């Protein structure tokens, strides 16, 4: 069964600095996708970045990058130049991609990021 | 373009009642998934529909059911509500599997 672990319930970062949010995963499927979502207090889940298990390079989207270490089964999110608007809950999620695999996203428990002025 | 829409935004029900939540996917998206997010936790998968067929079901009791209509909108039904059903219910749509899902704003259900 697939599992996502986020060990940081809360993180603080100073505005304009970089921050890394940790995520480890467990799956027996060789083909999978890893996602990061941001959830502000309003509740809507906002897609940030995607990494496929066979992707050779780490994914990047603007200020977001994913530090993918396949052998260690980790997929940490790096946010550069933090902004006050980055304060939110961040979720790591995974989907197994092999034929016949479960179709759902499995989420971690989340990390509450607070950006300090 | 309009994003995923959900209705109602908030809902208060009494134990034992029935509730129907609605979701309209992004135009052109044929896959809809439902998730339950209890306060302080990550979302838990309930159902996925693609082209009006159920493609996946999470570990939820039979009190939970869903369907997808020809226009790809979807309903989630919950019967015999329990206090533990109080949660944010999120709907997500995707153009095709297995790529990113786009979430709606959610329906916040309170069961008293």
Short mmCIF file of C-alpha atoms in Angstrom, two decimals:
data_model
loop_
_atom_site.label_atom_id
_atom_site.label_comp_id
_atom_site.label_asym_id
_atom_site.label_seq_id
_atom_site.Cartn_x
_atom_site.Cartn_y
_atom_site.Cartn_z
CA UNK A 1 0.00 0.00 0.00
CA UNK A 2 1.18 3.50 -0.76
CA UNK A 3 2.04 5.81 2.11
CA UNK A 4 3.18 9.42 2.44
CA UNK A 5 4.96 10.77 5.52
CA UNK A 6 5.43 14.44 6.35
CA UNK A 7 7.31 14.72 9.64
CA UNK A 8 7.17 18.50 10.08
CA UNK A 9 3.79 19.58 11.50
CA UNK A 10 4.89 23.22 11.40
CA UNK A 11 7.70 25.28 9.89
CA UNK A 12 8.72 28.93 10.16
CA UNK A 13 10.78 30.84 7.62
CA UNK A 14 11.84 34.44 7.31
CA UNK A 15 10.51 36.37 4.34
CA UNK A 16 12.82 36.17 1.27
CA UNK A 17 14.61 33.08 2.57
CA UNK A 18 14.34 29.54 1.18
CA UNK A 19 12.62 26.70 2.99
CA UNK A 20 12.50 22.93 2.48
CA UNK A 21 9.42 20.88 3.35
CA UNK A 22 10.11 17.19 3.83
CA UNK A 23 8.22 14.29 2.29
CA UNK A 24 9.01 10.60 2.22
CA UNK A 25 6.94 7.95 0.53
CA UNK A 26 6.55 4.22 0.35
CA UNK A 27 5.30 2.19 -2.59
CA UNK A 28 6.02 -1.09 -4.30
CA UNK A 29 4.91 0.27 -7.66
CA UNK A 30 7.87 1.19 -9.91
CA UNK A 31 5.79 3.80 -11.69
CA UNK A 32 4.30 6.63 -9.65
CA UNK A 33 3.76 10.35 -9.55
CA UNK A 34 4.49 12.74 -6.72
CA UNK A 35 2.57 15.97 -6.18
CA UNK A 36 2.70 18.97 -3.89
CA UNK A 37 -0.38 21.01 -3.06
CA UNK A 38 -0.84 24.24 -1.12
CA UNK A 39 -3.95 24.74 0.99
CA UNK A 40 -4.57 28.28 2.31
CA UNK A 41 -6.99 28.87 5.14
CA UNK A 42 -9.77 29.25 2.55
CA UNK A 43 -9.58 25.47 2.02
CA UNK A 44 -8.94 25.18 -1.71
CA UNK A 45 -6.12 22.80 -2.70
CA UNK A 46 -3.76 24.49 -5.15
CA UNK A 47 -1.54 22.30 -7.33
CA UNK A 48 2.12 23.35 -7.17
CA UNK A 49 4.39 20.80 -8.81
CA UNK A 50 4.55 17.24 -10.19
CA UNK A 51 7.39 14.72 -10.42
CA UNK A 52 7.16 11.40 -12.23
CA UNK A 53 9.18 8.46 -10.95
CA UNK A 54 10.95 8.07 -14.28
CA UNK A 55 11.68 11.75 -14.77
CA UNK A 56 15.43 12.25 -15.04
CA UNK A 57 15.45 15.81 -13.79
CA UNK A 58 13.97 17.39 -10.71
CA UNK A 59 10.79 19.31 -11.42
CA UNK A 60 10.74 23.09 -11.12
CA UNK A 61 7.86 25.58 -11.32
CA UNK A 62 8.83 29.17 -10.69
CA UNK A 63 9.89 29.48 -7.06
CA UNK A 64 9.02 25.84 -6.38
CA UNK A 65 11.37 22.94 -6.97
CA UNK A 66 11.15 19.32 -6.00
CA UNK A 67 14.26 17.63 -4.61
CA UNK A 68 13.58 14.07 -5.77
CA UNK A 69 15.83 11.38 -4.31
CA UNK A 70 14.45 8.10 -5.60
CA UNK A 71 16.76 5.76 -3.71
CA UNK A 72 15.85 7.45 -0.44
CA UNK A 73 12.17 7.67 -1.42
CA UNK A 74 12.03 11.34 -0.66
CA UNK A 75 10.40 14.21 -2.53
CA UNK A 76 11.10 17.41 -0.64
CA UNK A 77 9.59 20.71 -1.75
CA UNK A 78 11.91 23.72 -1.86
CA UNK A 79 10.38 27.18 -1.89
CA UNK A 80 12.85 29.91 -2.74
CA UNK A 81 12.50 33.59 -1.79
CA UNK A 82 9.56 33.01 0.56
CA UNK A 83 6.71 35.49 0.49
CA UNK A 84 4.10 36.28 3.13
CA UNK A 85 1.47 34.77 0.81
CA UNK A 86 3.24 31.42 1.01
CA UNK A 87 1.89 30.95 4.54
CA UNK A 88 -0.40 27.93 4.22
CA UNK A 89 -0.67 24.17 4.76
CA UNK A 90 1.39 22.15 2.29
CA UNK A 91 0.56 18.58 1.34
CA UNK A 92 2.68 15.98 -0.38
CA UNK A 93 0.73 13.36 -2.34
CA UNK A 94 1.40 10.30 -4.47
CA UNK A 95 -0.41 8.32 -7.12
CA UNK A 96 0.63 4.89 -8.34
CA UNK A 97 0.59 4.73 -12.14
CA UNK A 98 0.89 1.06 -13.09
CA UNK A 99 -2.06 -0.55 -14.82
CA UNK A 100 -4.49 -1.81 -12.25
CA UNK A 101 -3.07 0.38 -9.51
CA UNK A 102 -5.26 2.39 -7.21
CA UNK A 103 -6.34 5.58 -8.91
CA UNK A 104 -6.40 7.89 -5.96
CA UNK A 105 -4.03 10.45 -4.63
CA UNK A 106 -2.71 9.50 -1.21
CA UNK A 107 -1.88 12.55 0.91
CA UNK A 108 0.44 13.11 3.81
CA UNK A 109 -0.63 14.83 7.00
CA UNK A 110 0.67 18.20 5.87
CA UNK A 111 3.10 20.88 7.03
CA UNK A 112 1.86 24.29 8.20
CA UNK A 113 4.28 26.89 6.85
CA UNK A 114 4.40 30.35 8.39
CA UNK A 115 6.41 33.09 6.68
CA UNK A 116 7.60 35.77 9.08
CA UNK A 117 8.01 39.41 8.02
CA UNK B 1 -11.98 29.63 -17.70
CA UNK B 2 -14.00 28.58 -14.67
CA UNK B 3 -12.36 26.23 -12.23
CA UNK B 4 -13.95 23.34 -10.40
CA UNK B 5 -17.12 24.48 -8.69
CA UNK B 6 -18.83 22.88 -5.71
CA UNK B 7 -22.13 23.49 -4.02
CA UNK B 8 -23.15 24.23 -1.41
CA UNK B 9 -20.25 26.01 0.26
CA UNK B 10 -21.38 25.20 3.76
CA UNK B 11 -23.97 22.79 5.09
CA UNK B 12 -25.27 21.91 8.54
CA UNK B 13 -27.12 18.62 9.00
CA UNK B 14 -28.39 16.54 11.87
CA UNK B 15 -27.31 13.00 12.66
CA UNK B 16 -29.25 10.44 10.63
CA UNK B 17 -30.04 12.82 7.79
CA UNK B 18 -28.98 12.50 4.19
CA UNK B 19 -26.83 14.97 2.22
CA UNK B 20 -26.03 15.52 -1.46
CA UNK B 21 -22.95 17.46 -2.51
CA UNK B 22 -22.43 18.64 -6.07
CA UNK B 23 -19.40 19.23 -8.23
CA UNK B 24 -18.86 20.64 -11.71
CA UNK B 25 -15.47 19.89 -13.26
CA UNK B 26 -13.38 22.18 -15.39
CA UNK B 27 -14.77 22.27 -18.91
CA UNK B 28 -13.38 19.35 -20.90
CA UNK B 29 -12.31 17.36 -17.85
CA UNK B 30 -13.84 13.89 -17.79
CA UNK B 31 -12.49 12.61 -14.49
CA UNK B 32 -13.89 13.61 -11.11
CA UNK B 33 -12.65 12.50 -7.71
CA UNK B 34 -14.05 13.06 -4.24
CA UNK B 35 -12.02 13.44 -1.04
CA UNK B 36 -12.91 13.89 2.62
CA UNK B 37 -10.68 16.11 4.73
CA UNK B 38 -11.21 15.95 8.46
CA UNK B 39 -9.85 18.93 10.40
CA UNK B 40 -6.11 18.67 10.91
CA UNK B 41 -5.60 15.80 8.46
CA UNK B 42 -4.81 15.33 4.80
CA UNK B 43 -7.59 14.52 2.33
CA UNK B 44 -8.77 10.91 2.14
CA UNK B 45 -9.90 9.45 -1.18
CA UNK B 46 -13.57 8.49 -1.45
CA UNK B 47 -14.41 7.93 -5.14
CA UNK B 48 -13.13 8.49 -8.63
CA UNK B 49 -15.27 8.59 -11.78
CA UNK B 50 -14.10 8.70 -15.36
CA UNK B 51 -16.46 8.88 -18.30
CA UNK B 52 -19.37 8.18 -15.93
CA UNK B 53 -17.90 4.94 -14.64
CA UNK B 54 -16.58 4.35 -11.15
CA UNK B 55 -12.83 3.80 -11.42
CA UNK B 56 -11.89 3.73 -7.76
CA UNK B 57 -13.37 3.60 -4.29
CA UNK B 58 -11.66 4.38 -1.02
CA UNK B 59 -12.18 2.77 2.35
CA UNK B 60 -15.53 4.35 3.15
CA UNK B 61 -18.77 2.66 4.23
CA UNK B 62 -21.67 1.99 1.88
CA UNK B 63 -23.42 5.05 3.28
CA UNK B 64 -21.26 6.97 0.82
CA UNK B 65 -22.21 6.81 -2.85
CA UNK B 66 -21.58 8.92 -5.91
CA UNK B 67 -22.39 9.22 -9.57
CA UNK B 68 -21.25 11.14 -12.62
CA UNK B 69 -23.63 12.61 -15.15
CA UNK B 70 -23.34 12.83 -18.98
CA UNK B 71 -22.05 16.41 -18.64
CA UNK B 72 -19.32 15.05 -16.29
CA UNK B 73 -20.67 16.81 -13.22
CA UNK B 74 -20.91 14.65 -10.14
CA UNK B 75 -22.84 14.14 -6.93
CA UNK B 76 -21.67 12.67 -3.65
CA UNK B 77 -24.39 11.27 -1.42
CA UNK B 78 -24.03 10.39 2.23
CA UNK B 79 -26.83 8.61 4.08
CA UNK B 80 -27.44 8.23 7.80
CA UNK B 81 -25.01 10.99 8.72
CA UNK B 82 -22.76 10.54 11.73
CA UNK B 83 -20.95 13.19 13.74
CA UNK B 84 -17.68 11.83 12.28
CA UNK B 85 -18.82 12.76 8.78
CA UNK B 86 -18.20 16.41 9.64
CA UNK B 87 -15.41 17.45 7.27
CA UNK B 88 -14.42 19.44 4.22
CA UNK B 89 -15.45 17.51 1.11
CA UNK B 90 -13.26 18.24 -1.86
CA UNK B 91 -13.95 17.53 -5.49
CA UNK B 92 -11.14 17.38 -8.06
CA UNK B 93 -11.15 17.09 -11.81
CA UNK B 94 -8.49 16.12 -14.30
CA UNK B 95 -8.29 16.07 -18.05
CA UNK B 96 -6.78 12.65 -18.12
CA UNK B 97 -4.95 10.34 -15.82
CA UNK B 98 -2.49 10.35 -14.22
CA UNK B 99 -1.67 14.01 -14.16
CA UNK B 100 -2.50 16.80 -11.80
CA UNK B 101 -5.93 17.10 -10.33
CA UNK B 102 -7.51 20.50 -9.91
CA UNK B 103 -9.51 20.93 -6.74
CA UNK B 104 -12.63 22.91 -6.05
CA UNK B 105 -13.13 25.12 -2.99
CA UNK B 106 -14.85 22.32 -1.09
CA UNK B 107 -18.08 21.90 0.82
CA UNK B 108 -17.79 22.21 4.56
CA UNK B 109 -20.25 19.79 6.17
CA UNK B 110 -21.10 20.01 9.83
CA UNK B 111 -23.16 17.23 11.41
CA UNK B 112 -24.75 18.05 14.76
#
